[in-house]
Amino acid sequence: NLPIKSSASKVEILSIITNYTLSGLSRIDIMVDDFNFEPYGYWLERELGANRMGGRVTYLATSIELGCQVVIKQFQFAKQSASWSDYDSVEREIDVLRNLKQSGIPRYLDSFQMASGFCLVQEYKIAAPLSKLRSFHPEDLIVIATRILKILVYLQNRIPPIIHRDLKPDNILVDEKLNGFLIDFGFARVGDGDVGVSSVVKGTLGFMPPEQLFNRQLTEASDLYGLGMTLICLLTQTKADDIGSLVDISYKVKFKHLVPKVNVHWVKWL
């Protein structure tokens, strides 16, 4: 892979490619077109995040037609490290998002194919993921949790119901006014047929309920486990990657020793 930043100009990109070619590199793993969304109606602004091993990169862009900022999720299936089986999760996410209209779920706007993979375009929310450590007052957690619960109620009341299956700090965005947004529906299951046992366990360790971890029947309540573990992360200032250290061999979560002093009203609410 070439050391090219998403903010680099075409001249800078071509310069790097030329230098590597002159130095004897026979294979170029990246194309200038990978960074050019203009033919598809978008101006690239900057990279928001990436899972390069999984071939996924998220960009902030501007819609030329709408004149507003959007999020472009690029699934780079052409990358050696990416799996073409991931295409199923992209199709699933698009199918689910097309029909969702809830203020806590960024709207689906568009999708298009590029030489290097597939792109999904969604509404941009000025909000940070809960995986970015911030300090919240316990009363703030009530507001955040209640707003995420409203999103889950919306999903579960749909016919057929939708199970997100990957509730975790990374997939919950919260803005300065404590509005919560649920993202990444790539693992979502729709309806009874899909909610049942699957041959592949999908989700994130530490945030999957036991029935999901052991590939058993899921229910509408399964997403509550991920939300509960997310609240534990926030309440105890535990990083998402370290949440497994709080779970013992019997799958009980031991975090009482890390909880700050909270009032009885808060405990009763929880």
Short mmCIF file of C-alpha atoms in Angstrom, two decimals:
data_model
loop_
_atom_site.label_atom_id
_atom_site.label_comp_id
_atom_site.label_asym_id
_atom_site.label_seq_id
_atom_site.Cartn_x
_atom_site.Cartn_y
_atom_site.Cartn_z
CA ASN A 1 0.00 0.00 0.00
CA LEU A 2 1.20 3.48 -0.81
CA PRO A 3 1.48 6.17 1.88
CA ILE A 4 -1.20 8.43 0.41
CA LYS A 5 -3.39 10.57 2.67
CA SER A 6 -7.05 11.04 1.78
CA SER A 7 -6.47 14.81 1.74
CA ALA A 8 -3.68 14.57 -0.85
CA SER A 9 -4.17 16.35 -4.17
CA LYS A 10 -4.01 14.48 -7.47
CA VAL A 11 -0.60 16.02 -8.13
CA GLU A 12 0.70 14.70 -4.79
CA ILE A 13 -0.80 11.27 -5.46
CA LEU A 14 0.74 11.08 -8.93
CA SER A 15 4.09 12.19 -7.52
CA ILE A 16 4.07 9.38 -4.94
CA ILE A 17 3.04 6.81 -7.56
CA THR A 18 5.80 8.01 -9.89
CA ASN A 19 8.44 7.77 -7.14
CA TYR A 20 7.39 4.25 -6.25
CA THR A 21 7.30 3.21 -9.90
CA LEU A 22 10.79 4.58 -10.50
CA SER A 23 12.04 2.73 -7.43
CA GLY A 24 11.06 -0.57 -8.99
CA LEU A 25 7.56 -1.16 -7.59
CA SER A 26 5.80 -3.37 -10.13
CA ARG A 27 2.31 -3.34 -8.63
CA ILE A 28 0.30 -0.25 -7.67
CA ASP A 29 -2.28 -1.05 -5.02
CA ILE A 30 -4.17 2.19 -5.23
CA MET A 31 -5.71 4.24 -8.02
CA VAL A 32 -6.30 7.96 -8.23
CA ASP A 33 -9.96 7.26 -9.01
CA ASP A 34 -10.37 5.68 -5.55
CA PHE A 35 -10.35 9.20 -4.12
CA ASN A 36 -12.43 10.87 -6.82
CA PHE A 37 -16.14 10.87 -6.00
CA GLU A 38 -16.95 13.85 -8.24
CA PRO A 39 -18.23 11.71 -11.17
CA TYR A 40 -20.77 10.26 -8.72
CA GLY A 41 -21.93 13.66 -7.46
CA TYR A 42 -19.77 14.20 -4.37
CA TRP A 43 -16.75 16.28 -3.37
CA LEU A 44 -14.42 14.52 -0.95
CA GLU A 45 -13.55 16.52 2.19
CA ARG A 46 -11.66 14.19 4.52
CA GLU A 47 -11.41 10.71 5.95
CA LEU A 48 -13.50 10.08 9.07
CA GLY A 49 -12.31 6.59 9.93
CA ALA A 50 -11.08 3.32 8.49
CA ASN A 51 -10.89 -0.42 9.02
CA ARG A 52 -8.25 -1.08 6.41
CA MET A 53 -7.90 -4.78 7.25
CA GLY A 54 -11.60 -5.14 6.48
CA GLY A 55 -11.38 -2.90 3.43
CA ARG A 56 -13.74 -0.23 4.81
CA VAL A 57 -13.11 3.51 4.78
CA THR A 58 -15.53 6.26 5.82
CA TYR A 59 -15.32 9.74 4.32
CA LEU A 60 -16.93 13.11 4.89
CA ALA A 61 -18.06 14.58 1.58
CA THR A 62 -20.38 17.22 0.13
CA SER A 63 -23.29 16.38 -2.16
CA ILE A 64 -22.95 18.50 -5.30
CA GLU A 65 -26.70 18.30 -5.94
CA LEU A 66 -27.95 18.86 -2.38
CA GLY A 67 -25.14 21.15 -1.20
CA CYS A 68 -24.95 19.42 2.18
CA GLN A 69 -22.40 17.25 3.94
CA VAL A 70 -22.81 13.48 3.72
CA VAL A 71 -21.00 10.35 4.87
CA ILE A 72 -19.63 7.96 2.25
CA LYS A 73 -18.81 4.44 3.42
CA GLN A 74 -16.49 2.83 0.89
CA PHE A 75 -16.23 -0.96 0.89
CA GLN A 76 -12.99 -1.74 -0.94
CA PHE A 77 -13.60 -5.32 -2.06
CA ALA A 78 -10.71 -5.17 -4.50
CA LYS A 79 -8.23 -4.96 -1.62
CA GLN A 80 -6.36 -8.19 -0.92
CA SER A 81 -7.27 -8.17 2.78
CA ALA A 82 -10.99 -7.64 2.18
CA SER A 83 -13.45 -10.50 1.76
CA TRP A 84 -16.03 -10.54 -1.00
CA SER A 85 -18.39 -12.14 1.52
CA ASP A 86 -18.59 -8.67 3.08
CA TYR A 87 -20.72 -7.71 0.09
CA ASP A 88 -23.64 -9.46 1.80
CA SER A 89 -23.42 -7.08 4.76
CA VAL A 90 -23.37 -4.08 2.40
CA GLU A 91 -26.48 -5.30 0.58
CA ARG A 92 -28.15 -6.00 3.91
CA GLU A 93 -27.35 -2.55 5.26
CA ILE A 94 -28.69 -0.83 2.14
CA ASP A 95 -31.87 -2.93 2.12
CA VAL A 96 -32.51 -2.13 5.78
CA LEU A 97 -31.67 1.58 5.61
CA ARG A 98 -33.80 2.28 2.52
CA ASN A 99 -36.98 1.74 4.54
CA LEU A 100 -36.05 3.35 7.85
CA LYS A 101 -37.34 6.79 8.79
CA GLN A 102 -36.38 7.64 12.35
CA SER A 103 -34.54 10.76 13.51
CA GLY A 104 -32.01 8.64 15.41
CA ILE A 105 -30.95 6.70 12.29
CA PRO A 106 -28.95 8.64 9.66
CA ARG A 107 -30.95 8.48 6.41
CA TYR A 108 -29.89 6.42 3.41
CA LEU A 109 -29.26 8.77 0.47
CA ASP A 110 -27.48 6.91 -2.29
CA SER A 111 -25.20 4.04 -3.30
CA PHE A 112 -22.88 3.51 -6.25
CA GLN A 113 -20.19 1.17 -7.58
CA MET A 114 -16.53 2.13 -8.10
CA ALA A 115 -13.64 0.18 -9.59
CA SER A 116 -12.32 -0.60 -6.12
CA GLY A 117 -15.61 -1.49 -4.47
CA PHE A 118 -18.99 -0.18 -3.39
CA CYS A 119 -20.08 3.07 -1.73
CA LEU A 120 -23.01 3.78 0.59
CA VAL A 121 -24.04 7.40 1.18
CA GLN A 122 -25.83 8.52 4.35
CA GLU A 123 -26.91 11.68 6.10
CA TYR A 124 -24.08 13.26 8.12
CA LYS A 125 -24.59 13.88 11.83
CA ILE A 126 -22.25 16.18 13.76
CA ALA A 127 -21.77 13.69 16.56
CA ALA A 128 -18.97 11.54 17.98
CA PRO A 129 -19.06 7.80 18.71
CA LEU A 130 -19.30 6.76 22.35
CA SER A 131 -16.03 4.87 21.86
CA LYS A 132 -14.36 8.27 21.97
CA LEU A 133 -13.94 8.56 25.73
CA ARG A 134 -15.87 11.45 27.22
CA SER A 135 -17.07 12.15 30.70
CA PHE A 136 -20.83 11.93 31.17
CA HIS A 137 -22.83 12.70 34.30
CA PRO A 138 -25.06 9.76 35.32
CA GLU A 139 -28.12 11.88 34.47
CA ASP A 140 -26.70 12.32 30.96
CA LEU A 141 -26.55 8.55 30.59
CA ILE A 142 -30.28 8.37 31.30
CA VAL A 143 -30.92 10.79 28.44
CA ILE A 144 -28.60 8.93 26.04
CA ALA A 145 -29.95 5.49 26.93
CA THR A 146 -33.59 6.63 26.67
CA ARG A 147 -33.00 8.03 23.20
CA ILE A 148 -31.30 4.84 22.00
CA LEU A 149 -34.13 2.80 23.52
CA LYS A 150 -36.61 4.82 21.45
CA ILE A 151 -34.69 3.81 18.33
CA LEU A 152 -34.83 0.16 19.39
CA VAL A 153 -38.58 0.44 20.04
CA TYR A 154 -38.98 1.80 16.50
CA LEU A 155 -36.95 -1.09 15.03
CA GLN A 156 -38.75 -3.73 17.07
CA ASN A 157 -42.20 -2.37 16.24
CA ARG A 158 -41.59 -2.67 12.53
CA ILE A 159 -43.20 -5.51 10.63
CA PRO A 160 -41.10 -7.60 10.47
CA PRO A 161 -38.95 -6.47 13.43
CA ILE A 162 -35.29 -5.52 12.96
CA ILE A 163 -32.53 -6.74 15.27
CA HIS A 164 -29.37 -4.59 14.98
CA ARG A 165 -27.00 -7.29 16.41
CA ASP A 166 -24.02 -4.97 16.85
CA LEU A 167 -24.88 -2.40 19.51
CA LYS A 168 -21.62 -1.05 20.93
CA PRO A 169 -19.95 2.33 21.64
CA ASP A 170 -18.53 2.53 18.09
CA ASN A 171 -22.01 2.31 16.58
CA ILE A 172 -23.72 4.91 18.77
CA LEU A 173 -23.11 8.57 18.00
CA VAL A 174 -23.97 11.33 20.47
CA ASP A 175 -23.95 15.06 19.77
CA GLU A 176 -23.46 18.01 22.14
CA LYS A 177 -27.18 18.04 22.99
CA LEU A 178 -27.06 14.33 23.90
CA ASN A 179 -29.05 13.28 20.84
CA GLY A 180 -28.23 9.67 20.07
CA PHE A 181 -27.85 8.06 16.63
CA LEU A 182 -27.54 4.37 15.77
CA ILE A 183 -25.32 3.45 12.81
CA ASP A 184 -23.87 0.41 10.98
CA PHE A 185 -26.69 -1.98 10.11
CA GLY A 186 -24.38 -4.41 8.31
CA PHE A 187 -25.17 -7.24 10.75
CA ALA A 188 -28.89 -6.47 11.09
CA ARG A 189 -31.47 -9.23 10.93
CA VAL A 190 -34.98 -8.67 9.60
CA GLY A 191 -37.98 -10.77 10.57
CA ASP A 192 -38.42 -14.14 12.22
CA GLY A 193 -36.72 -16.04 9.44
CA ASP A 194 -33.52 -14.05 9.83
CA VAL A 195 -33.68 -13.65 13.59
CA GLY A 196 -33.25 -17.36 14.14
CA VAL A 197 -30.11 -19.45 14.28
CA SER A 198 -27.49 -18.63 11.66
CA SER A 199 -24.48 -20.64 10.54
CA VAL A 200 -22.20 -17.66 11.20
CA VAL A 201 -21.92 -15.71 14.46
CA LYS A 202 -21.73 -11.99 13.72
CA GLY A 203 -21.24 -9.20 16.20
CA THR A 204 -18.58 -7.82 18.54
CA LEU A 205 -17.17 -9.81 21.44
CA GLY A 206 -18.06 -8.28 24.78
CA PHE A 207 -21.27 -6.76 23.41
CA MET A 208 -23.01 -9.87 22.08
CA PRO A 209 -25.62 -11.47 24.37
CA PRO A 210 -25.00 -15.15 25.28
CA GLU A 211 -27.65 -16.36 22.82
CA GLN A 212 -25.86 -14.56 19.97
CA LEU A 213 -22.41 -15.67 21.11
CA PHE A 214 -23.50 -19.31 21.19
CA ASN A 215 -25.47 -19.03 17.95
CA ARG A 216 -28.86 -19.58 19.54
CA GLN A 217 -32.26 -18.03 18.92
CA LEU A 218 -32.25 -14.23 18.99
CA THR A 219 -35.15 -12.11 20.19
CA GLU A 220 -36.01 -8.42 20.18
CA ALA A 221 -34.41 -8.26 23.65
CA SER A 222 -31.00 -9.31 22.31
CA ASP A 223 -30.00 -5.73 21.43
CA LEU A 224 -30.56 -4.63 25.04
CA TYR A 225 -27.44 -6.54 26.09
CA GLY A 226 -25.22 -4.45 23.83
CA LEU A 227 -26.81 -1.25 25.10
CA GLY A 228 -26.33 -2.37 28.70
CA MET A 229 -22.66 -3.16 28.12
CA THR A 230 -22.25 0.22 26.44
CA LEU A 231 -23.71 1.93 29.52
CA ILE A 232 -21.24 0.00 31.69
CA CYS A 233 -18.38 1.29 29.51
CA LEU A 234 -19.59 4.86 29.98
CA LEU A 235 -20.35 4.55 33.68
CA THR A 236 -17.02 2.94 34.58
CA GLN A 237 -14.86 4.70 31.95
CA THR A 238 -13.91 1.29 30.51
CA LYS A 239 -12.68 1.20 26.93
CA ALA A 240 -14.77 -0.95 24.60
CA ASP A 241 -11.74 -3.15 23.83
CA ASP A 242 -11.36 -3.88 27.58
CA ILE A 243 -14.98 -4.73 28.39
CA GLY A 244 -14.22 -8.47 28.23
CA SER A 245 -12.07 -8.13 31.34
CA LEU A 246 -15.24 -7.45 33.37
CA VAL A 247 -16.94 -10.70 32.29
CA ASP A 248 -16.17 -13.82 34.31
CA ILE A 249 -16.19 -17.47 33.24
CA SER A 250 -19.93 -17.77 33.96
CA TYR A 251 -20.63 -14.70 31.77
CA LYS A 252 -21.54 -12.49 34.72
CA VAL A 253 -20.44 -8.88 34.37
CA LYS A 254 -18.58 -7.66 37.46
CA PHE A 255 -18.27 -3.90 37.50
CA LYS A 256 -19.65 -2.77 40.88
CA HIS A 257 -16.16 -1.89 42.15
CA LEU A 258 -15.72 0.55 39.26
CA VAL A 259 -19.04 2.38 39.57
CA PRO A 260 -18.90 5.93 40.97
CA LYS A 261 -21.40 6.97 43.64
CA VAL A 262 -24.84 7.38 42.10
CA ASN A 263 -28.14 8.22 43.77
CA VAL A 264 -30.93 5.74 44.47
CA HIS A 265 -33.16 7.32 41.82
CA TRP A 266 -30.56 6.57 39.15
CA VAL A 267 -30.13 2.95 40.26
CA LYS A 268 -33.90 2.42 40.25
CA TRP A 269 -34.13 3.85 36.76
CA LEU A 270 -31.42 1.52 35.53
#
